[in-house]
CSV table of C-alpha atoms and ligand atoms in Angstrom, one decimal:
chain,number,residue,atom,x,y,z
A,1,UNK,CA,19.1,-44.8,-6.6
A,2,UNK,CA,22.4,-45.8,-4.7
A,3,UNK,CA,24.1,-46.6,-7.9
A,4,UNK,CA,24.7,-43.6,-9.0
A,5,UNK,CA,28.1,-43.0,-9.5
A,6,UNK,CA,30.2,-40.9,-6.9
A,7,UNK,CA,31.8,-38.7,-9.9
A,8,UNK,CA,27.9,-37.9,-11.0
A,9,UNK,CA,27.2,-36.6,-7.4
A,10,UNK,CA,30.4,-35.1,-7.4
A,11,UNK,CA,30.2,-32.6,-10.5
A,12,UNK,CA,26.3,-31.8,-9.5
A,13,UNK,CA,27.6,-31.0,-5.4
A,14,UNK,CA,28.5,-27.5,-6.6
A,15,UNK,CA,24.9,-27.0,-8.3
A,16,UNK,CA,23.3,-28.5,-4.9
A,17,UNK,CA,25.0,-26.2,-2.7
A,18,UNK,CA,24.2,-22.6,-4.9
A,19,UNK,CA,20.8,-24.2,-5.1
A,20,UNK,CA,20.7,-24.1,-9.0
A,21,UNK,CA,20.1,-27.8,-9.8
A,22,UNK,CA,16.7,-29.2,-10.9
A,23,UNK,CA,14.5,-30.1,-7.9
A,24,UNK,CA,15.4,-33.9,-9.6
A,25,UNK,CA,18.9,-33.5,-9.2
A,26,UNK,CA,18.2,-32.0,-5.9
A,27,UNK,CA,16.5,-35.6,-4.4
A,28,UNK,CA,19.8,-37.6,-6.2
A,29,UNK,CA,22.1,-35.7,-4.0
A,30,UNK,CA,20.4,-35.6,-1.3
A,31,UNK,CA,19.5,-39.5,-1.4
A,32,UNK,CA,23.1,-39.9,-2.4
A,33,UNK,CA,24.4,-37.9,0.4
A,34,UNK,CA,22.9,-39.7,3.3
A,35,UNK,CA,24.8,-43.4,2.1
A,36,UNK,CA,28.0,-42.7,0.9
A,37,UNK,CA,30.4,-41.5,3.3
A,38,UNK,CA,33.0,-40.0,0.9
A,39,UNK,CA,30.6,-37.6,-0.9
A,40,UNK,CA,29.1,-36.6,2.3
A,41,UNK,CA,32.4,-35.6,3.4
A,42,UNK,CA,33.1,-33.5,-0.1
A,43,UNK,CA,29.7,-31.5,0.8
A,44,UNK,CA,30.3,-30.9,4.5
A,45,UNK,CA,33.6,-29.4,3.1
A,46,UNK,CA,31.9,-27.0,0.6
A,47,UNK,CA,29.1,-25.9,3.5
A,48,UNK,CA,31.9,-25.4,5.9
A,49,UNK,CA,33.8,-22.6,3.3
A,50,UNK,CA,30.5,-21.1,2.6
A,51,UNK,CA,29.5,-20.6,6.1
A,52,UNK,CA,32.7,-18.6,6.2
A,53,UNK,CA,31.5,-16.1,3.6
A,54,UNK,CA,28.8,-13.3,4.5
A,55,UNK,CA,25.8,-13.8,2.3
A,56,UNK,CA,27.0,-12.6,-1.1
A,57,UNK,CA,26.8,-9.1,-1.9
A,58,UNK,CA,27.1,-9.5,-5.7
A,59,UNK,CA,23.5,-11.3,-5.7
A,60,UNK,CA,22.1,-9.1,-3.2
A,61,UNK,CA,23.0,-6.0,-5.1
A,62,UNK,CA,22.0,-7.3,-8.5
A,63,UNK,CA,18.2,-8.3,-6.5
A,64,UNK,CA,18.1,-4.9,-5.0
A,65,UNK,CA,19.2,-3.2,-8.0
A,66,UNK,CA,16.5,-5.2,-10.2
A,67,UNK,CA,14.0,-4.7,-7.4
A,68,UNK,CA,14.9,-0.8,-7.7
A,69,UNK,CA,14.4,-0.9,-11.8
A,70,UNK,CA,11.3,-2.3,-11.5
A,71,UNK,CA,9.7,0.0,-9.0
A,72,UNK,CA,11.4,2.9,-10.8
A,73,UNK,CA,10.2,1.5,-14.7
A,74,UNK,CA,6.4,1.0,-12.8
A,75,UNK,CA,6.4,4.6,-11.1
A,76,UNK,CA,7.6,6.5,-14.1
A,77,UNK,CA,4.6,4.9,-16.3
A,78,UNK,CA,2.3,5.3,-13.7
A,79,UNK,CA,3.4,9.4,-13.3
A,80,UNK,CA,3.4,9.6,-17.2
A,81,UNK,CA,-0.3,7.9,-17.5
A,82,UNK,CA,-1.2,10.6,-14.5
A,83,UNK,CA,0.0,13.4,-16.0
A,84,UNK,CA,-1.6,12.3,-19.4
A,85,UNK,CA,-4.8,11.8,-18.0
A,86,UNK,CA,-4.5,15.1,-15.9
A,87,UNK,CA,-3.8,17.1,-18.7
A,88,UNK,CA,-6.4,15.6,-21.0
A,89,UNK,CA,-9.2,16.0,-18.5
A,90,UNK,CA,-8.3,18.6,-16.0
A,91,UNK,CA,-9.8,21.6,-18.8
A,92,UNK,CA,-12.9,19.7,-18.9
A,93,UNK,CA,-13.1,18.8,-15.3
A,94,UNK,CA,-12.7,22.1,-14.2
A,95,UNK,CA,-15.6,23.7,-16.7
A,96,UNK,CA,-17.7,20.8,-15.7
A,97,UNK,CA,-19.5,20.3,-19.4
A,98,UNK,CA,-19.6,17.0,-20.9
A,99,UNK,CA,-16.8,15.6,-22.1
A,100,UNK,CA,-15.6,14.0,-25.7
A,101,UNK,CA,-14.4,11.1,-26.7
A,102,UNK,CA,-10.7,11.5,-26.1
A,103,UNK,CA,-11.1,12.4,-23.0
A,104,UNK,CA,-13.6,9.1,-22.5
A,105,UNK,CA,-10.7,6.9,-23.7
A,106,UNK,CA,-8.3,9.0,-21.3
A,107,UNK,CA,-10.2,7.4,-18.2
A,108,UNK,CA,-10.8,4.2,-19.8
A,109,UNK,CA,-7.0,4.1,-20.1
A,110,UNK,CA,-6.6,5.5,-16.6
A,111,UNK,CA,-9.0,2.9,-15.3
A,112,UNK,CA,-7.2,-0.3,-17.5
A,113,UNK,CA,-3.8,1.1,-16.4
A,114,UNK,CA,-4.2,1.3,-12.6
A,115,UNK,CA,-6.0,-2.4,-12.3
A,116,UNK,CA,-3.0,-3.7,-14.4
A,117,UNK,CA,-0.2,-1.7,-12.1
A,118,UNK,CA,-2.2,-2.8,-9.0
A,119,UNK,CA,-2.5,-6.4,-10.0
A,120,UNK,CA,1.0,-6.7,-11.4
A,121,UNK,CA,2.9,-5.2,-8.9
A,122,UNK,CA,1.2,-6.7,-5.9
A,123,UNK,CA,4.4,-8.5,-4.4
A,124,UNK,CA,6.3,-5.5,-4.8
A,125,UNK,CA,6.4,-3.5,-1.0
A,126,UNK,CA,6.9,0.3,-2.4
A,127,UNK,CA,4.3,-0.5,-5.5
A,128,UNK,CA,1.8,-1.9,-3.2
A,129,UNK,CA,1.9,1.1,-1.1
A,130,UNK,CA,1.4,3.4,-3.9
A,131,UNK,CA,-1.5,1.7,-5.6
A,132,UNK,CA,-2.9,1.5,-1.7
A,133,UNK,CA,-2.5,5.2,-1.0
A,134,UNK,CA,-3.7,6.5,-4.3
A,135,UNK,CA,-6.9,4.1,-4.3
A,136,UNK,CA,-7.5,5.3,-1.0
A,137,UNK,CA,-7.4,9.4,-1.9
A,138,UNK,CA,-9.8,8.4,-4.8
A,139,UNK,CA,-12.4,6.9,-2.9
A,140,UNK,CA,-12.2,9.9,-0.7
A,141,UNK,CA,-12.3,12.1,-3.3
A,142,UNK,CA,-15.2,10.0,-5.3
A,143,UNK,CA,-17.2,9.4,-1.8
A,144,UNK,CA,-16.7,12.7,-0.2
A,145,UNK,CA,-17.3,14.4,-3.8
A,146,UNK,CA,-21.0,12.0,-4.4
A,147,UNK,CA,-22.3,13.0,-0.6
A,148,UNK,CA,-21.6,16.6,-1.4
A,149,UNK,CA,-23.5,16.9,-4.7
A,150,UNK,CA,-25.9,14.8,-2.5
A,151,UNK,CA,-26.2,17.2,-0.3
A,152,UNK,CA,-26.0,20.2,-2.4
A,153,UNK,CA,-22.9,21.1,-0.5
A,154,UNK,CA,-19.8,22.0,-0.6
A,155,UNK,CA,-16.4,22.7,1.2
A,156,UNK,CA,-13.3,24.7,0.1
A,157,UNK,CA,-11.4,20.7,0.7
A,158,UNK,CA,-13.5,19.6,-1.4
A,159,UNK,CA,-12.9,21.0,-4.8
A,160,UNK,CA,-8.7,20.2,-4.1
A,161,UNK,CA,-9.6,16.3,-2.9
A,162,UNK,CA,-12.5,15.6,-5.4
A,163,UNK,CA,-9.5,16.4,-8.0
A,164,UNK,CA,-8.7,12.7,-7.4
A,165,UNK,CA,-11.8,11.3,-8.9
A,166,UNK,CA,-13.6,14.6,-10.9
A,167,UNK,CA,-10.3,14.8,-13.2
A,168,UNK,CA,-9.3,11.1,-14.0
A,169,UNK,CA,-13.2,10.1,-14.3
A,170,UNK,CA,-14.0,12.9,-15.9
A,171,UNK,CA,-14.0,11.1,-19.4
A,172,UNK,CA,-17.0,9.8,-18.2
A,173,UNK,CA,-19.0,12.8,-18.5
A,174,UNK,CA,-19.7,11.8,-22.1
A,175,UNK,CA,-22.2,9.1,-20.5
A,176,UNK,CA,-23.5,10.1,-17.3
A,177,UNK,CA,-24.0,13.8,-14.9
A,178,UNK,CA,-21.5,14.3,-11.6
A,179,UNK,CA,-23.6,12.5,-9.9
A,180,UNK,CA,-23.5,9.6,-11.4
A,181,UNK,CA,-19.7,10.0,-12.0
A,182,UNK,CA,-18.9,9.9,-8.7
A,183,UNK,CA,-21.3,7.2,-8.2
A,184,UNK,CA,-19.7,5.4,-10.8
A,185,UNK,CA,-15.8,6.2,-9.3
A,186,UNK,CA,-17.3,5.4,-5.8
A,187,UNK,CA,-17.7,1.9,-6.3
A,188,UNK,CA,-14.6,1.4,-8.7
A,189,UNK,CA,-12.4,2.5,-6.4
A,190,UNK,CA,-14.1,0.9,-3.7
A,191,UNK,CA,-13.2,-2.5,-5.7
A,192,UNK,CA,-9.7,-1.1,-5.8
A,193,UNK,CA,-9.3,0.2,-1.9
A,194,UNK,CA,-10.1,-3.8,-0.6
A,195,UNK,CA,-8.1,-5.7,-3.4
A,196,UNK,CA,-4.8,-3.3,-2.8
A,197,UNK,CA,-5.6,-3.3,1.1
A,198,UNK,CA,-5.3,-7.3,0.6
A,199,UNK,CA,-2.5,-7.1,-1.2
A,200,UNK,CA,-0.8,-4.4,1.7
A,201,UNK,CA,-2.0,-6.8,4.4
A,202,UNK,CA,-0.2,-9.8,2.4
A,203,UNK,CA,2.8,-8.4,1.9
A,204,UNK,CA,3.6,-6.5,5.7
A,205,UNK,CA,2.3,-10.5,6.7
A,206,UNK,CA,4.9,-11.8,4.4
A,207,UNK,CA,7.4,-9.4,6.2
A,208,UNK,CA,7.0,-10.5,9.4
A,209,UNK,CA,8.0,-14.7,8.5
B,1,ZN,ZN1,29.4,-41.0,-3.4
């Protein structure tokens, strides 16, 4: 591919050094670059004035500030679905009685929503942490809230952690007793804990290259 005309390589150089070009164009370039002299020279020249620069703040800014809208857009649907859920259960939760259908679909939602958020926003750092964090109070609360009514037990911390389990799977009171709620939340958000650990353990790795 040697033919290729200087003026080609020329007008594409600028592409090749910002990186934008097709990987195609890329290999051209490249091949080009390592035969003809005078094209090689017109490169080292453009790398030489951008090693000058500091990295460019205009791209970094825009990256950060999308980055920012992102985890902002994700956290202010995630607080909304919480409060939602909170306020269609907590009544319910709190008497303890079965629950209706509205507040079934409430934790159906609750459950759809949080395996979406957790799956989407996976290479996100701050999102990951939050889907780790809040799947790890829920298995506390589901586990710690199960042994209790195991045990016939109970703890003044345990009412205030449960809260994290008994309120957003309350909805499934229209099925099943506490028992089998918290059963039920115990190995959901056991599911959850490992696959947003994973996705923590991926991304601090991912830091450290
Ligand atoms: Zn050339």
């Amino acid at each position: 591919m040697n033919d290729v005309k200087c003026t080609i390589i020329q007008d594409l150089l600028p592409l090749y050094v910002d990186k934008v070009c097709s990987s195609d164009s890329a290999e051209l370039v490249k091949n080009h670059l390592q035969s003809c002299t005078e094209c090689k020279k017109i490169y080292d020249e453009m790398t030489a004035d951008l090693e000058g620069e500091l990295p460019c703040p205009e791209v970094d800014g825009k990256k950060a500030f999308q980055s920012l809208r992102t985890n902002l857009l994700w956290i202010t649907v995630a607080l909304a679905v919480m409060v939602g859920c909170f306020v269609a259960n907590i009544g319910g939760a709190w008497m303890g009685g079965p629950a209706n259908i509205g507040q079934f679909i409430a934790t159906i939602l609750y459950i759809i929503f949080w395996g979406v958020f957790t799956i989407m926003t996976r290479k996100y750092g701050v999102l990951v942490k939050v889907s780790f964090i809040l799947s790890l109070l829920t298995f506390i609360g589901a586990f710690n809230s199960l042994v209790m009514r195991l045990l016939s037990e109970g703890w003044i911390l345990a009412a205030l952690i449960s809260a994290f389990a008994s309120v957003p799977f309350y909805g499934l009171r229209l099925l099943m007793d506490w028992t089998a709620l918290y059963a039920v939340a115990t190995v959901i958000s056991i599911v959850w804990l490992i696959y947003a650990g994973m996705n923590l353990r991926k991304h601090q790795k991912s830091l450290k290259k």
